[in-house]
Coordinates of N, CA and C in Angstrom, one line a residue:
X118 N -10.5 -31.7 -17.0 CA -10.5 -32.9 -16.4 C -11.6 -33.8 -16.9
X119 N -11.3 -35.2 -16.9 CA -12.7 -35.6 -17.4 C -12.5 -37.0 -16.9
X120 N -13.3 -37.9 -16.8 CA -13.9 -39.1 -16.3 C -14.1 -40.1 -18.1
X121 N -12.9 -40.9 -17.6 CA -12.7 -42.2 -18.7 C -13.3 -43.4 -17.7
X122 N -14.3 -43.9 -19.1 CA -14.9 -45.4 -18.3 C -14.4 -46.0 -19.5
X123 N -14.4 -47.4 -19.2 CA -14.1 -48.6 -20.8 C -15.2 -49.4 -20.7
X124 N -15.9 -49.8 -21.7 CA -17.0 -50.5 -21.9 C -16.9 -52.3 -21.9
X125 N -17.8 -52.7 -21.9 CA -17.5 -54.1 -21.8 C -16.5 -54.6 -23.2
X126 N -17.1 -53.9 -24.4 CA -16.7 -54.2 -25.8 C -15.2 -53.4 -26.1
X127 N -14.7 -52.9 -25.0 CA -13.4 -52.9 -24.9 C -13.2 -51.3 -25.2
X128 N -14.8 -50.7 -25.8 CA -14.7 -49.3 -26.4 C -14.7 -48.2 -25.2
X129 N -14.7 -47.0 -25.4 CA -14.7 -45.9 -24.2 C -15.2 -45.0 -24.0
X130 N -15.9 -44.6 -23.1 CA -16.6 -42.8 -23.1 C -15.9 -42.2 -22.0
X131 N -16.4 -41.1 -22.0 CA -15.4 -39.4 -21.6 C -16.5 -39.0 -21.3
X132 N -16.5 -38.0 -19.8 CA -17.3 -37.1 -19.8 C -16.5 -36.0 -18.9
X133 N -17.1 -34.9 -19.5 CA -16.2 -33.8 -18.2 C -16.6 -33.7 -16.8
X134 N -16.0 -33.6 -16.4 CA -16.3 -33.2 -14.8 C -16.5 -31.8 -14.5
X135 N -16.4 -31.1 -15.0 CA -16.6 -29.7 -14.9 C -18.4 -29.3 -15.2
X136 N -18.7 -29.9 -16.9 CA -20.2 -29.5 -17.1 C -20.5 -30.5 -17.4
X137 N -20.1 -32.0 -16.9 CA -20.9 -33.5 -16.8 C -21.6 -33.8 -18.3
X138 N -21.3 -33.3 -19.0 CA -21.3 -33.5 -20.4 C -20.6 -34.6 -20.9
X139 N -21.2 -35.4 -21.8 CA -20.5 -36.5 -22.4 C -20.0 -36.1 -23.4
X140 N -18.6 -36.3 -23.3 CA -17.5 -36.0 -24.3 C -17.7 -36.9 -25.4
X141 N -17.6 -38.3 -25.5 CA -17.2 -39.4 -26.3 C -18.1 -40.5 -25.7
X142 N -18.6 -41.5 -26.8 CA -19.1 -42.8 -26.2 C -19.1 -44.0 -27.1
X143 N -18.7 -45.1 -26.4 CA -18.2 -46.0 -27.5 C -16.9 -45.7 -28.9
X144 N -16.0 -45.1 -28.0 CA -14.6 -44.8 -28.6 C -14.3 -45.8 -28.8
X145 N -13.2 -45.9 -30.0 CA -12.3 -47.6 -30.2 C -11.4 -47.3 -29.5
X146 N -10.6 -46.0 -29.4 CA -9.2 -46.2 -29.2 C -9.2 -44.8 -28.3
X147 N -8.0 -44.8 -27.0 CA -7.6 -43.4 -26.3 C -6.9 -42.0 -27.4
X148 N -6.9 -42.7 -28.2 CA -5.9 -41.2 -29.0 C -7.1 -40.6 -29.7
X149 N -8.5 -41.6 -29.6 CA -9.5 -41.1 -30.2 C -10.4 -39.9 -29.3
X150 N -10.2 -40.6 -28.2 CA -10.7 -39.8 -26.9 C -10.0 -38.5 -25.9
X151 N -8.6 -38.4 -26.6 CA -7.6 -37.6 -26.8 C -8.1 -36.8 -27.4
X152 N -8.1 -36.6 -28.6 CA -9.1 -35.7 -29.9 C -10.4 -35.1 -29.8
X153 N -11.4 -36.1 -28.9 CA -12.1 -35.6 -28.8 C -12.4 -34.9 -27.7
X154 N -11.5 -35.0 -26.6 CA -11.8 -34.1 -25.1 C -10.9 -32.7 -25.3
X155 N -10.0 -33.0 -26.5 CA -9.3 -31.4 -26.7 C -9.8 -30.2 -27.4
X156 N -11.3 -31.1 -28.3 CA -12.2 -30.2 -29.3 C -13.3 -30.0 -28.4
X157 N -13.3 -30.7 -26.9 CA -14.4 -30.0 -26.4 C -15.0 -28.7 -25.8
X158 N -15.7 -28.0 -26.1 CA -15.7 -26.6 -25.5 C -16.8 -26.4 -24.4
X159 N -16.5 -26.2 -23.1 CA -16.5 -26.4 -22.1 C -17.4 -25.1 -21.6
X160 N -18.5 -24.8 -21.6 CA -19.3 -23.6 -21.0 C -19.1 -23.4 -19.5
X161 N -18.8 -24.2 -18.6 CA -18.5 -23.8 -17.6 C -17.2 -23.4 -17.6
X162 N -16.1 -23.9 -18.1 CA -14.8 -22.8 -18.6 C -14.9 -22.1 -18.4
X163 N -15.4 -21.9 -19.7 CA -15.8 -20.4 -20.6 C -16.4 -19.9 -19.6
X164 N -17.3 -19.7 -18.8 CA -17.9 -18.8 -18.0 C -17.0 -18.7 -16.7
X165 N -16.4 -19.3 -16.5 CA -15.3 -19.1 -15.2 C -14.2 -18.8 -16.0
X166 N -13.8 -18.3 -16.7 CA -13.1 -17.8 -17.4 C -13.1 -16.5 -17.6
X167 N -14.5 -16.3 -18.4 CA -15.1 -14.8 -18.6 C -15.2 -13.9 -17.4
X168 N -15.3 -14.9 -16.0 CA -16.1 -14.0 -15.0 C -14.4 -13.8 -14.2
X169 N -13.6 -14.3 -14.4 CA -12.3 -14.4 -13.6 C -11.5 -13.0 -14.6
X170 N -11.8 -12.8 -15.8 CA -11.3 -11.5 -16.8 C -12.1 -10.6 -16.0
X171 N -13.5 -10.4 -15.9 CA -14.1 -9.7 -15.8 C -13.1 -8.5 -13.9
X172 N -13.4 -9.7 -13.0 CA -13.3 -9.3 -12.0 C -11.6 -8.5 -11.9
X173 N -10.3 -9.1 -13.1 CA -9.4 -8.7 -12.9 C -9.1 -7.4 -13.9
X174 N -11.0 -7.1 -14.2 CA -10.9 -5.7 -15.5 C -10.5 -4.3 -14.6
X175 N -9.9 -3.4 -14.7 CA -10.5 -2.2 -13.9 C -11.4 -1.7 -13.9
X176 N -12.1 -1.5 -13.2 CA -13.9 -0.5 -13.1 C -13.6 0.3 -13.3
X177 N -14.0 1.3 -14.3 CA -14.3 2.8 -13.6 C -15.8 3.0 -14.1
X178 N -15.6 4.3 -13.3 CA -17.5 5.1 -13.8 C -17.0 6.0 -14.5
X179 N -18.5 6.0 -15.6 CA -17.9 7.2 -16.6 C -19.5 7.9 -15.4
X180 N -18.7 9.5 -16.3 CA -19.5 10.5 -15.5 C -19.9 11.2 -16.8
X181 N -21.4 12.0 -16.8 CA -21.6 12.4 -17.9 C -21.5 14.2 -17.1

């Protein structure tokens, strides 16, 4: 998800809402801002992602 504002000069920034990172700033165009929020890689994702595998891993103990 991400947060589109338009600038006075008609151009646009993006920022995510997830890790409030600015995506894009002073974009000309949305297919531009399109491109660039789909190349963004997202650390809070990724970590709620990793931690959501993790919990659906099975545990076991190894025993020596």
């Amino acid at each position: 998800m991400y947060s589109r504002t338009q600038n006075e000069n008609g151009s646009y920034n993006s920022r995510c809402l997830d890790c409030f990172m600015t995506i894009a700033s002073c974009v000309e165009t949305e297919n531009e801002l399109d491109v660039r929020e789909a190349h963004h890689m997202c650390p809070e994702k990724a970590l709620a992602q990793l931690l959501a595998q993790d919990r659906s891993a099975p545990h076991t103990a190894a025993r020596n």
